[in-house]
Amino acid sequence: DAKTTQPPSMDCAEGRAANLPCNHSTISGNEYVYWYRQIHSQGPQYIIHGLKNNETNEMASLIITEDRKSSTLILPHATLRDTAVYYCIVLRGAGSYQLTFGKGTKLSVIP
Amino acid sequence: DSGVTQTPKHLITATGQRVTLRCSPRSGDLSVYWYQQSLDQGLQFLIHYYNGEERAKGNILERFSAQQFPDLHSELNLSSLELGDSALYFCASSLSGGRQYFGPGTRLTVL
């Protein structure tokens, strides 16, 4: 699976959009981009995933560049409950889907 | 609530002992994944079972073993415990693909 690079930490004002970047320059054509988050020591929580096209669900939007070498997770209106570590994971779309977690981005939402 | 249950929530034991962690997946999910989260290693994949069969192994020590039973619940057995085995152990279940539902974890403390 391709490696990912994320900034170690980011701050976001409450109510503003949080834009979390991820670089995955070695991604292959059949690899998906997944985002998970972990709030404190709870179990990680799935947020969203995509292959080529931009995706949106009730939690977030995922923007993938045309060359697929980077992506951005957007939380449109961050709240204090969005304070967490966010993980960008690249996953091949076949076989076992074990997740390889990097260090992620620690997002702090500030009142 | 992810629908995945893990017992016990906390476990305190001594070095050299053996413990069993239990995971019940979401109804209908055939895959169970085990992950270990320690302060120095982060979240690491241990092992994946699909419908009772081992599908993939990650950084799982020989002292650790797992199985998935016909009712699809899974157990992770840790033996000859060492101080360094102290960690949060998560299981996750999935029907297919990379969307996994994580349980609340078992916090193991080895004294």
mmCIF file with all atom_site columns, C-alpha atoms in Angstrom:
data_model
loop_
_atom_site.group_PDB
_atom_site.id
_atom_site.type_symbol
_atom_site.label_atom_id
_atom_site.label_alt_id
_atom_site.label_comp_id
_atom_site.label_asym_id
_atom_site.label_entity_id
_atom_site.label_seq_id
_atom_site.pdbx_PDB_ins_code
_atom_site.Cartn_x
_atom_site.Cartn_y
_atom_site.Cartn_z
_atom_site.occupancy
_atom_site.B_iso_or_equiv
_atom_site.pdbx_formal_charge
_atom_site.auth_seq_id
_atom_site.auth_comp_id
_atom_site.auth_asym_id
_atom_site.auth_atom_id
_atom_site.pdbx_PDB_model_num
ATOM 1   C CA . ASP A 1 1   ? 0.000   0.000   0.000   1.00 0.00 ? 1   ASP A CA 1
ATOM 2   C CA . ALA A 1 2   ? 1.189   3.526   -0.728  1.00 0.00 ? 2   ALA A CA 1
ATOM 3   C CA . LYS A 1 3   ? 2.678   5.659   2.041   1.00 0.00 ? 3   LYS A CA 1
ATOM 4   C CA . THR A 1 4   ? 0.973   8.823   3.199   1.00 0.00 ? 4   THR A CA 1
ATOM 5   C CA . THR A 1 5   ? 2.291   12.078  4.609   1.00 0.00 ? 5   THR A CA 1
ATOM 6   C CA . GLN A 1 6   ? 0.219   14.310  6.881   1.00 0.00 ? 6   GLN A CA 1
ATOM 7   C CA . PRO A 1 7   ? 1.076   17.369  8.965   1.00 0.00 ? 7   PRO A CA 1
ATOM 8   C CA . PRO A 1 8   ? 1.470   16.384  12.622  1.00 0.00 ? 8   PRO A CA 1
ATOM 9   C CA . SER A 1 9   ? -0.954  18.990  13.932  1.00 0.00 ? 9   SER A CA 1
ATOM 10  C CA . MET A 1 10  ? -3.433  21.667  12.914  1.00 0.00 ? 10  MET A CA 1
ATOM 11  C CA . ASP A 1 11  ? -5.705  24.126  14.656  1.00 0.00 ? 11  ASP A CA 1
ATOM 12  C CA . CYS A 1 12  ? -9.146  25.203  13.497  1.00 0.00 ? 12  CYS A CA 1
ATOM 13  C CA . ALA A 1 13  ? -11.576 27.740  14.934  1.00 0.00 ? 13  ALA A CA 1
ATOM 14  C CA . GLU A 1 14  ? -14.935 26.343  15.959  1.00 0.00 ? 14  GLU A CA 1
ATOM 15  C CA . GLY A 1 15  ? -17.528 26.819  13.226  1.00 0.00 ? 15  GLY A CA 1
ATOM 16  C CA . ARG A 1 16  ? -14.945 27.182  10.485  1.00 0.00 ? 16  ARG A CA 1
ATOM 17  C CA . ALA A 1 17  ? -14.050 24.598  7.876   1.00 0.00 ? 17  ALA A CA 1
ATOM 18  C CA . ALA A 1 18  ? -11.173 22.304  8.721   1.00 0.00 ? 18  ALA A CA 1
ATOM 19  C CA . ASN A 1 19  ? -9.077  21.285  5.723   1.00 0.00 ? 19  ASN A CA 1
ATOM 20  C CA . LEU A 1 20  ? -6.763  18.368  6.408   1.00 0.00 ? 20  LEU A CA 1
ATOM 21  C CA . PRO A 1 21  ? -4.220  17.572  3.671   1.00 0.00 ? 21  PRO A CA 1
ATOM 22  C CA . CYS A 1 22  ? -2.642  14.241  2.812   1.00 0.00 ? 22  CYS A CA 1
ATOM 23  C CA . ASN A 1 23  ? 0.076   13.413  0.313   1.00 0.00 ? 23  ASN A CA 1
ATOM 24  C CA . HIS A 1 24  ? 0.125   9.970   -1.283  1.00 0.00 ? 24  HIS A CA 1
ATOM 25  C CA . SER A 1 25  ? 2.364   10.485  -4.305  1.00 0.00 ? 25  SER A CA 1
ATOM 26  C CA . THR A 1 26  ? 3.043   6.753   -4.845  1.00 0.00 ? 26  THR A CA 1
ATOM 27  C CA . ILE A 1 27  ? -0.619  5.732   -4.967  1.00 0.00 ? 27  ILE A CA 1
ATOM 28  C CA . SER A 1 28  ? -1.525  3.108   -7.556  1.00 0.00 ? 28  SER A CA 1
ATOM 29  C CA . GLY A 1 29  ? -4.524  3.087   -9.829  1.00 0.00 ? 29  GLY A CA 1
ATOM 30  C CA . ASN A 1 30  ? -6.450  0.518   -7.813  1.00 0.00 ? 30  ASN A CA 1
ATOM 31  C CA . GLU A 1 31  ? -5.785  2.054   -4.398  1.00 0.00 ? 31  GLU A CA 1
ATOM 32  C CA . TYR A 1 32  ? -8.436  3.921   -2.441  1.00 0.00 ? 32  TYR A CA 1
ATOM 33  C CA . VAL A 1 33  ? -7.966  6.827   -0.036  1.00 0.00 ? 33  VAL A CA 1
ATOM 34  C CA . TYR A 1 34  ? -9.623  6.258   3.340   1.00 0.00 ? 34  TYR A CA 1
ATOM 35  C CA . TRP A 1 35  ? -9.950  8.650   6.249   1.00 0.00 ? 35  TRP A CA 1
ATOM 36  C CA . TYR A 1 36  ? -10.451 7.610   9.844   1.00 0.00 ? 36  TYR A CA 1
ATOM 37  C CA . ARG A 1 37  ? -10.297 9.568   13.061  1.00 0.00 ? 37  ARG A CA 1
ATOM 38  C CA . GLN A 1 38  ? -9.629  8.650   16.666  1.00 0.00 ? 38  GLN A CA 1
ATOM 39  C CA . ILE A 1 39  ? -11.064 10.749  19.449  1.00 0.00 ? 39  ILE A CA 1
ATOM 40  C CA . HIS A 1 40  ? -8.871  10.435  22.541  1.00 0.00 ? 40  HIS A CA 1
ATOM 41  C CA . SER A 1 41  ? -8.465  6.678   23.193  1.00 0.00 ? 41  SER A CA 1
ATOM 42  C CA . GLN A 1 42  ? -11.706 5.563   21.586  1.00 0.00 ? 42  GLN A CA 1
ATOM 43  C CA . GLY A 1 43  ? -11.770 3.112   18.708  1.00 0.00 ? 43  GLY A CA 1
ATOM 44  C CA . PRO A 1 44  ? -11.000 4.711   15.352  1.00 0.00 ? 44  PRO A CA 1
ATOM 45  C CA . GLN A 1 45  ? -14.025 5.879   13.395  1.00 0.00 ? 45  GLN A CA 1
ATOM 46  C CA . TYR A 1 46  ? -14.468 5.660   9.639   1.00 0.00 ? 46  TYR A CA 1
ATOM 47  C CA . ILE A 1 47  ? -15.126 9.017   7.987   1.00 0.00 ? 47  ILE A CA 1
ATOM 48  C CA . ILE A 1 48  ? -15.066 8.689   4.217   1.00 0.00 ? 48  ILE A CA 1
ATOM 49  C CA . HIS A 1 49  ? -13.231 7.089   1.304   1.00 0.00 ? 49  HIS A CA 1
ATOM 50  C CA . GLY A 1 50  ? -12.764 7.616   -2.418  1.00 0.00 ? 50  GLY A CA 1
ATOM 51  C CA . LEU A 1 51  ? -10.959 6.412   -5.522  1.00 0.00 ? 51  LEU A CA 1
ATOM 52  C CA . LYS A 1 52  ? -10.891 9.232   -8.063  1.00 0.00 ? 52  LYS A CA 1
ATOM 53  C CA . ASN A 1 53  ? -13.942 11.419  -7.691  1.00 0.00 ? 53  ASN A CA 1
ATOM 54  C CA . ASN A 1 54  ? -14.712 13.804  -4.883  1.00 0.00 ? 54  ASN A CA 1
ATOM 55  C CA . GLU A 1 55  ? -16.971 12.334  -2.245  1.00 0.00 ? 55  GLU A CA 1
ATOM 56  C CA . THR A 1 56  ? -19.292 13.812  0.337   1.00 0.00 ? 56  THR A CA 1
ATOM 57  C CA . ASN A 1 57  ? -21.243 12.305  3.176   1.00 0.00 ? 57  ASN A CA 1
ATOM 58  C CA . GLU A 1 58  ? -22.904 13.569  6.329   1.00 0.00 ? 58  GLU A CA 1
ATOM 59  C CA . MET A 1 59  ? -19.573 13.878  8.112   1.00 0.00 ? 59  MET A CA 1
ATOM 60  C CA . ALA A 1 60  ? -17.151 15.314  5.586   1.00 0.00 ? 60  ALA A CA 1
ATOM 61  C CA . SER A 1 61  ? -16.050 15.888  2.016   1.00 0.00 ? 61  SER A CA 1
ATOM 62  C CA . LEU A 1 62  ? -13.059 14.297  0.338   1.00 0.00 ? 62  LEU A CA 1
ATOM 63  C CA . ILE A 1 63  ? -11.300 16.111  -2.470  1.00 0.00 ? 63  ILE A CA 1
ATOM 64  C CA . ILE A 1 64  ? -8.809  14.030  -4.490  1.00 0.00 ? 64  ILE A CA 1
ATOM 65  C CA . THR A 1 65  ? -6.549  15.792  -6.975  1.00 0.00 ? 65  THR A CA 1
ATOM 66  C CA . GLU A 1 66  ? -6.743  14.787  -10.612 1.00 0.00 ? 66  GLU A CA 1
ATOM 67  C CA . ASP A 1 67  ? -3.354  13.057  -10.507 1.00 0.00 ? 67  ASP A CA 1
ATOM 68  C CA . ARG A 1 68  ? -4.483  11.356  -7.251  1.00 0.00 ? 68  ARG A CA 1
ATOM 69  C CA . LYS A 1 69  ? -1.216  12.213  -5.537  1.00 0.00 ? 69  LYS A CA 1
ATOM 70  C CA . SER A 1 70  ? -2.882  14.152  -2.754  1.00 0.00 ? 70  SER A CA 1
ATOM 71  C CA . SER A 1 71  ? -6.230  14.630  -1.097  1.00 0.00 ? 71  SER A CA 1
ATOM 72  C CA . THR A 1 72  ? -7.955  16.926  1.370   1.00 0.00 ? 72  THR A CA 1
ATOM 73  C CA . LEU A 1 73  ? -10.498 16.014  3.986   1.00 0.00 ? 73  LEU A CA 1
ATOM 74  C CA . ILE A 1 74  ? -12.907 18.857  4.691   1.00 0.00 ? 74  ILE A CA 1
ATOM 75  C CA . LEU A 1 75  ? -14.989 19.137  7.829   1.00 0.00 ? 75  LEU A CA 1
ATOM 76  C CA . PRO A 1 76  ? -17.334 21.961  6.789   1.00 0.00 ? 76  PRO A CA 1
ATOM 77  C CA . HIS A 1 77  ? -18.217 23.358  10.222  1.00 0.00 ? 77  HIS A CA 1
ATOM 78  C CA . ALA A 1 78  ? -15.803 22.076  12.833  1.00 0.00 ? 78  ALA A CA 1
ATOM 79  C CA . THR A 1 79  ? -17.056 21.630  16.382  1.00 0.00 ? 79  THR A CA 1
ATOM 80  C CA . LEU A 1 80  ? -15.190 20.896  19.596  1.00 0.00 ? 80  LEU A CA 1
ATOM 81  C CA . ARG A 1 81  ? -16.217 17.252  19.225  1.00 0.00 ? 81  ARG A CA 1
ATOM 82  C CA . ASP A 1 82  ? -14.153 17.070  16.026  1.00 0.00 ? 82  ASP A CA 1
ATOM 83  C CA . THR A 1 83  ? -10.942 17.402  18.038  1.00 0.00 ? 83  THR A CA 1
ATOM 84  C CA . ALA A 1 84  ? -9.176  14.137  17.234  1.00 0.00 ? 84  ALA A CA 1
ATOM 85  C CA . VAL A 1 85  ? -6.299  12.500  15.390  1.00 0.00 ? 85  VAL A CA 1
ATOM 86  C CA . TYR A 1 86  ? -7.166  12.119  11.704  1.00 0.00 ? 86  TYR A CA 1
ATOM 87  C CA . TYR A 1 87  ? -5.599  9.342   9.669   1.00 0.00 ? 87  TYR A CA 1
ATOM 88  C CA . CYS A 1 88  ? -5.293  9.233   5.900   1.00 0.00 ? 88  CYS A CA 1
ATOM 89  C CA . ILE A 1 89  ? -4.829  5.641   4.699   1.00 0.00 ? 89  ILE A CA 1
ATOM 90  C CA . VAL A 1 90  ? -4.260  4.295   1.215   1.00 0.00 ? 90  VAL A CA 1
ATOM 91  C CA . LEU A 1 91  ? -5.735  0.857   0.674   1.00 0.00 ? 91  LEU A CA 1
ATOM 92  C CA . ARG A 1 92  ? -5.598  -1.552  -2.224  1.00 0.00 ? 92  ARG A CA 1
ATOM 93  C CA . GLY A 1 93  ? -9.072  -2.555  -3.367  1.00 0.00 ? 93  GLY A CA 1
ATOM 94  C CA . ALA A 1 94  ? -8.530  -6.307  -3.116  1.00 0.00 ? 94  ALA A CA 1
ATOM 95  C CA . GLY A 1 95  ? -7.646  -9.016  -0.627  1.00 0.00 ? 95  GLY A CA 1
ATOM 96  C CA . SER A 1 96  ? -7.318  -8.278  3.052   1.00 0.00 ? 96  SER A CA 1
ATOM 97  C CA . TYR A 1 97  ? -8.118  -4.713  3.996   1.00 0.00 ? 97  TYR A CA 1
ATOM 98  C CA . GLN A 1 98  ? -5.896  -4.285  7.006   1.00 0.00 ? 98  GLN A CA 1
ATOM 99  C CA . LEU A 1 99  ? -5.413  -0.637  7.816   1.00 0.00 ? 99  LEU A CA 1
ATOM 100 C CA . THR A 1 100 ? -1.914  0.799   8.095   1.00 0.00 ? 100 THR A CA 1
ATOM 101 C CA . PHE A 1 101 ? -2.093  3.792   10.405  1.00 0.00 ? 101 PHE A CA 1
ATOM 102 C CA . GLY A 1 102 ? 0.595   6.438   10.281  1.00 0.00 ? 102 GLY A CA 1
ATOM 103 C CA . LYS A 1 103 ? 0.974   9.169   12.844  1.00 0.00 ? 103 LYS A CA 1
ATOM 104 C CA . GLY A 1 104 ? -1.979  11.161  11.494  1.00 0.00 ? 104 GLY A CA 1
ATOM 105 C CA . THR A 1 105 ? -2.838  14.816  12.070  1.00 0.00 ? 105 THR A CA 1
ATOM 106 C CA . LYS A 1 106 ? -3.874  15.978  15.508  1.00 0.00 ? 106 LYS A CA 1
ATOM 107 C CA . LEU A 1 107 ? -6.690  18.464  14.851  1.00 0.00 ? 107 LEU A CA 1
ATOM 108 C CA . SER A 1 108 ? -7.510  20.840  17.683  1.00 0.00 ? 108 SER A CA 1
ATOM 109 C CA . VAL A 1 109 ? -10.752 22.769  17.329  1.00 0.00 ? 109 VAL A CA 1
ATOM 110 C CA . ILE A 1 110 ? -10.504 25.960  19.312  1.00 0.00 ? 110 ILE A CA 1
ATOM 111 C CA . PRO A 1 111 ? -13.532 27.781  20.789  1.00 0.00 ? 111 PRO A CA 1
ATOM 112 C CA . ASP B 2 1   ? -22.005 2.889   19.149  1.00 0.00 ? 1   ASP B CA 1
ATOM 113 C CA . SER B 2 2   ? -20.276 0.902   16.414  1.00 0.00 ? 2   SER B CA 1
ATOM 114 C CA . GLY B 2 3   ? -22.073 -2.368  17.204  1.00 0.00 ? 3   GLY B CA 1
ATOM 115 C CA . VAL B 2 4   ? -18.762 -4.083  17.972  1.00 0.00 ? 4   VAL B CA 1
ATOM 116 C CA . THR B 2 5   ? -18.293 -5.226  21.548  1.00 0.00 ? 5   THR B CA 1
ATOM 117 C CA . GLN B 2 6   ? -15.074 -6.056  23.328  1.00 0.00 ? 6   GLN B CA 1
ATOM 118 C CA . THR B 2 7   ? -14.548 -7.595  26.729  1.00 0.00 ? 7   THR B CA 1
ATOM 119 C CA . PRO B 2 8   ? -13.090 -6.966  29.154  1.00 0.00 ? 8   PRO B CA 1
ATOM 120 C CA . LYS B 2 9   ? -12.738 -3.192  29.084  1.00 0.00 ? 9   LYS B CA 1
ATOM 121 C CA . HIS B 2 10  ? -9.721  -3.212  31.353  1.00 0.00 ? 10  HIS B CA 1
ATOM 122 C CA . LEU B 2 11  ? -7.324  -5.988  32.271  1.00 0.00 ? 11  LEU B CA 1
ATOM 123 C CA . ILE B 2 12  ? -4.480  -5.825  34.759  1.00 0.00 ? 12  ILE B CA 1
ATOM 124 C CA . THR B 2 13  ? -2.168  -8.780  35.023  1.00 0.00 ? 13  THR B CA 1
ATOM 125 C CA . ALA B 2 14  ? 1.407   -9.746  35.815  1.00 0.00 ? 14  ALA B CA 1
ATOM 126 C CA . THR B 2 15  ? 4.336   -10.568 33.600  1.00 0.00 ? 15  THR B CA 1
ATOM 127 C CA . GLY B 2 16  ? 4.414   -14.163 32.431  1.00 0.00 ? 16  GLY B CA 1
ATOM 128 C CA . GLN B 2 17  ? 0.644   -14.550 32.576  1.00 0.00 ? 17  GLN B CA 1
ATOM 129 C CA . ARG B 2 18  ? -1.808  -15.394 29.792  1.00 0.00 ? 18  ARG B CA 1
ATOM 130 C CA . VAL B 2 19  ? -4.981  -13.467 28.938  1.00 0.00 ? 19  VAL B CA 1
ATOM 131 C CA . THR B 2 20  ? -7.818  -13.749 26.437  1.00 0.00 ? 20  THR B CA 1
ATOM 132 C CA . LEU B 2 21  ? -9.504  -10.767 24.832  1.00 0.00 ? 21  LEU B CA 1
ATOM 133 C CA . ARG B 2 22  ? -12.906 -11.231 23.267  1.00 0.00 ? 22  ARG B CA 1
ATOM 134 C CA . CYS B 2 23  ? -14.569 -9.467  20.358  1.00 0.00 ? 23  CYS B CA 1
ATOM 135 C CA . SER B 2 24  ? -18.115 -9.736  19.021  1.00 0.00 ? 24  SER B CA 1
ATOM 136 C CA . PRO B 2 25  ? -18.470 -8.245  15.538  1.00 0.00 ? 25  PRO B CA 1
ATOM 137 C CA . ARG B 2 26  ? -21.447 -6.358  14.178  1.00 0.00 ? 26  ARG B CA 1
ATOM 138 C CA . SER B 2 27  ? -24.285 -8.580  13.088  1.00 0.00 ? 27  SER B CA 1
ATOM 139 C CA . GLY B 2 28  ? -23.617 -9.852  9.581   1.00 0.00 ? 28  GLY B CA 1
ATOM 140 C CA . ASP B 2 29  ? -19.944 -8.855  9.431   1.00 0.00 ? 29  ASP B CA 1
ATOM 141 C CA . LEU B 2 30  ? -17.707 -11.760 8.449   1.00 0.00 ? 30  LEU B CA 1
ATOM 142 C CA . SER B 2 31  ? -14.326 -10.095 8.939   1.00 0.00 ? 31  SER B CA 1
ATOM 143 C CA . VAL B 2 32  ? -12.644 -9.409  12.256  1.00 0.00 ? 32  VAL B CA 1
ATOM 144 C CA . TYR B 2 33  ? -9.411  -7.444  12.500  1.00 0.00 ? 33  TYR B CA 1
ATOM 145 C CA . TRP B 2 34  ? -7.234  -7.022  15.598  1.00 0.00 ? 34  TRP B CA 1
ATOM 146 C CA . TYR B 2 35  ? -5.057  -3.960  16.197  1.00 0.00 ? 35  TYR B CA 1
ATOM 147 C CA . GLN B 2 36  ? -2.685  -2.984  18.975  1.00 0.00 ? 36  GLN B CA 1
ATOM 148 C CA . GLN B 2 37  ? -2.111  0.613   20.035  1.00 0.00 ? 37  GLN B CA 1
ATOM 149 C CA . SER B 2 38  ? 0.866   1.362   22.230  1.00 0.00 ? 38  SER B CA 1
ATOM 150 C CA . LEU B 2 39  ? 2.417   4.724   23.035  1.00 0.00 ? 39  LEU B CA 1
ATOM 151 C CA . ASP B 2 40  ? 5.624   4.062   21.113  1.00 0.00 ? 40  ASP B CA 1
ATOM 152 C CA . GLN B 2 41  ? 4.304   2.031   18.159  1.00 0.00 ? 41  GLN B CA 1
ATOM 153 C CA . GLY B 2 42  ? 0.977   3.701   17.426  1.00 0.00 ? 42  GLY B CA 1
ATOM 154 C CA . LEU B 2 43  ? -1.875  1.688   15.920  1.00 0.00 ? 43  LEU B CA 1
ATOM 155 C CA . GLN B 2 44  ? -0.633  -1.553  14.386  1.00 0.00 ? 44  GLN B CA 1
ATOM 156 C CA . PHE B 2 45  ? -2.493  -4.291  12.568  1.00 0.00 ? 45  PHE B CA 1
ATOM 157 C CA . LEU B 2 46  ? -2.117  -7.718  14.146  1.00 0.00 ? 46  LEU B CA 1
ATOM 158 C CA . ILE B 2 47  ? -4.313  -10.241 12.344  1.00 0.00 ? 47  ILE B CA 1
ATOM 159 C CA . HIS B 2 48  ? -7.397  -10.601 10.138  1.00 0.00 ? 48  HIS B CA 1
ATOM 160 C CA . TYR B 2 49  ? -9.959  -13.398 10.156  1.00 0.00 ? 49  TYR B CA 1
ATOM 161 C CA . TYR B 2 50  ? -12.678 -13.874 7.583   1.00 0.00 ? 50  TYR B CA 1
ATOM 162 C CA . ASN B 2 51  ? -15.512 -16.303 8.276   1.00 0.00 ? 51  ASN B CA 1
ATOM 163 C CA . GLY B 2 52  ? -13.368 -18.425 10.559  1.00 0.00 ? 52  GLY B CA 1
ATOM 164 C CA . GLU B 2 53  ? -10.219 -18.463 8.447   1.00 0.00 ? 53  GLU B CA 1
ATOM 165 C CA . GLU B 2 54  ? -7.052  -16.485 8.933   1.00 0.00 ? 54  GLU B CA 1
ATOM 166 C CA . ARG B 2 55  ? -6.635  -14.053 6.036   1.00 0.00 ? 55  ARG B CA 1
ATOM 167 C CA . ALA B 2 56  ? -3.645  -11.910 6.896   1.00 0.00 ? 56  ALA B CA 1
ATOM 168 C CA . LYS B 2 57  ? -1.040  -11.462 9.592   1.00 0.00 ? 57  LYS B CA 1
ATOM 169 C CA . GLY B 2 58  ? 0.680   -8.270  10.553  1.00 0.00 ? 58  GLY B CA 1
ATOM 170 C CA . ASN B 2 59  ? 3.169   -7.579  13.311  1.00 0.00 ? 59  ASN B CA 1
ATOM 171 C CA . ILE B 2 60  ? 1.809   -10.253 15.592  1.00 0.00 ? 60  ILE B CA 1
ATOM 172 C CA . LEU B 2 61  ? 4.218   -11.863 18.023  1.00 0.00 ? 61  LEU B CA 1
ATOM 173 C CA . GLU B 2 62  ? 4.502   -15.645 18.227  1.00 0.00 ? 62  GLU B CA 1
ATOM 174 C CA . ARG B 2 63  ? 3.281   -15.400 21.825  1.00 0.00 ? 63  ARG B CA 1
ATOM 175 C CA . PHE B 2 64  ? -0.011  -14.045 20.497  1.00 0.00 ? 64  PHE B CA 1
ATOM 176 C CA . SER B 2 65  ? -2.654  -16.079 18.716  1.00 0.00 ? 65  SER B CA 1
ATOM 177 C CA . ALA B 2 66  ? -6.211  -15.550 17.603  1.00 0.00 ? 66  ALA B CA 1
ATOM 178 C CA . GLN B 2 67  ? -9.179  -17.461 16.334  1.00 0.00 ? 67  GLN B CA 1
ATOM 179 C CA . GLN B 2 68  ? -12.644 -16.783 14.985  1.00 0.00 ? 68  GLN B CA 1
ATOM 180 C CA . PHE B 2 69  ? -15.415 -19.104 16.022  1.00 0.00 ? 69  PHE B CA 1
ATOM 181 C CA . PRO B 2 70  ? -18.429 -20.381 14.006  1.00 0.00 ? 70  PRO B CA 1
ATOM 182 C CA . ASP B 2 71  ? -20.627 -17.696 15.568  1.00 0.00 ? 71  ASP B CA 1
ATOM 183 C CA . LEU B 2 72  ? -18.043 -15.188 14.211  1.00 0.00 ? 72  LEU B CA 1
ATOM 184 C CA . HIS B 2 73  ? -16.855 -13.874 17.548  1.00 0.00 ? 73  HIS B CA 1
ATOM 185 C CA . SER B 2 74  ? -13.109 -13.753 17.893  1.00 0.00 ? 74  SER B CA 1
ATOM 186 C CA . GLU B 2 75  ? -10.595 -14.152 20.669  1.00 0.00 ? 75  GLU B CA 1
ATOM 187 C CA . LEU B 2 76  ? -7.050  -12.846 20.911  1.00 0.00 ? 76  LEU B CA 1
ATOM 188 C CA . ASN B 2 77  ? -4.828  -14.850 23.224  1.00 0.00 ? 77  ASN B CA 1
ATOM 189 C CA . LEU B 2 78  ? -1.722  -13.229 24.666  1.00 0.00 ? 78  LEU B CA 1
ATOM 190 C CA . SER B 2 79  ? 0.715   -15.439 26.578  1.00 0.00 ? 79  SER B CA 1
ATOM 191 C CA . SER B 2 80  ? 4.006   -15.041 28.456  1.00 0.00 ? 80  SER B CA 1
ATOM 192 C CA . LEU B 2 81  ? 3.094   -11.415 28.879  1.00 0.00 ? 81  LEU B CA 1
ATOM 193 C CA . GLU B 2 82  ? 5.795   -8.777  29.070  1.00 0.00 ? 82  GLU B CA 1
ATOM 194 C CA . LEU B 2 83  ? 5.686   -5.183  30.266  1.00 0.00 ? 83  LEU B CA 1
ATOM 195 C CA . GLY B 2 84  ? 5.856   -4.042  26.647  1.00 0.00 ? 84  GLY B CA 1
ATOM 196 C CA . ASP B 2 85  ? 2.580   -5.780  25.842  1.00 0.00 ? 85  ASP B CA 1
ATOM 197 C CA . SER B 2 86  ? 0.721   -3.127  27.813  1.00 0.00 ? 86  SER B CA 1
ATOM 198 C CA . ALA B 2 87  ? -1.456  -1.418  25.232  1.00 0.00 ? 87  ALA B CA 1
ATOM 199 C CA . LEU B 2 88  ? -4.952  -0.802  23.944  1.00 0.00 ? 88  LEU B CA 1
ATOM 200 C CA . TYR B 2 89  ? -6.214  -3.697  21.853  1.00 0.00 ? 89  TYR B CA 1
ATOM 201 C CA . PHE B 2 90  ? -8.936  -2.952  19.339  1.00 0.00 ? 90  PHE B CA 1
ATOM 202 C CA . CYS B 2 91  ? -10.933 -5.258  17.210  1.00 0.00 ? 91  CYS B CA 1
ATOM 203 C CA . ALA B 2 92  ? -12.820 -4.108  14.160  1.00 0.00 ? 92  ALA B CA 1
ATOM 204 C CA . SER B 2 93  ? -15.379 -5.811  12.001  1.00 0.00 ? 93  SER B CA 1
ATOM 205 C CA . SER B 2 94  ? -16.274 -5.377  8.385   1.00 0.00 ? 94  SER B CA 1
ATOM 206 C CA . LEU B 2 95  ? -18.627 -6.828  5.814   1.00 0.00 ? 95  LEU B CA 1
ATOM 207 C CA . SER B 2 96  ? -16.372 -5.954  2.889   1.00 0.00 ? 96  SER B CA 1
ATOM 208 C CA . GLY B 2 97  ? -13.870 -3.374  1.814   1.00 0.00 ? 97  GLY B CA 1
ATOM 209 C CA . GLY B 2 98  ? -11.914 -0.995  3.979   1.00 0.00 ? 98  GLY B CA 1
ATOM 210 C CA . ARG B 2 99  ? -14.788 0.392   5.995   1.00 0.00 ? 99  ARG B CA 1
ATOM 211 C CA . GLN B 2 100 ? -14.232 -1.087  9.404   1.00 0.00 ? 100 GLN B CA 1
ATOM 212 C CA . TYR B 2 101 ? -16.192 -0.630  12.615  1.00 0.00 ? 101 TYR B CA 1
ATOM 213 C CA . PHE B 2 102 ? -14.019 -0.521  15.694  1.00 0.00 ? 102 PHE B CA 1
ATOM 214 C CA . GLY B 2 103 ? -14.903 -1.652  19.162  1.00 0.00 ? 103 GLY B CA 1
ATOM 215 C CA . PRO B 2 104 ? -14.158 0.412   22.282  1.00 0.00 ? 104 PRO B CA 1
ATOM 216 C CA . GLY B 2 105 ? -10.967 -1.523  22.971  1.00 0.00 ? 105 GLY B CA 1
ATOM 217 C CA . THR B 2 106 ? -9.476  -3.484  25.840  1.00 0.00 ? 106 THR B CA 1
ATOM 218 C CA . ARG B 2 107 ? -6.834  -1.713  27.886  1.00 0.00 ? 107 ARG B CA 1
ATOM 219 C CA . LEU B 2 108 ? -4.219  -4.230  29.005  1.00 0.00 ? 108 LEU B CA 1
ATOM 220 C CA . THR B 2 109 ? -1.799  -3.335  31.761  1.00 0.00 ? 109 THR B CA 1
ATOM 221 C CA . VAL B 2 110 ? 1.026   -5.754  32.511  1.00 0.00 ? 110 VAL B CA 1
ATOM 222 C CA . LEU B 2 111 ? 2.723   -5.158  35.857  1.00 0.00 ? 111 LEU B CA 1
#
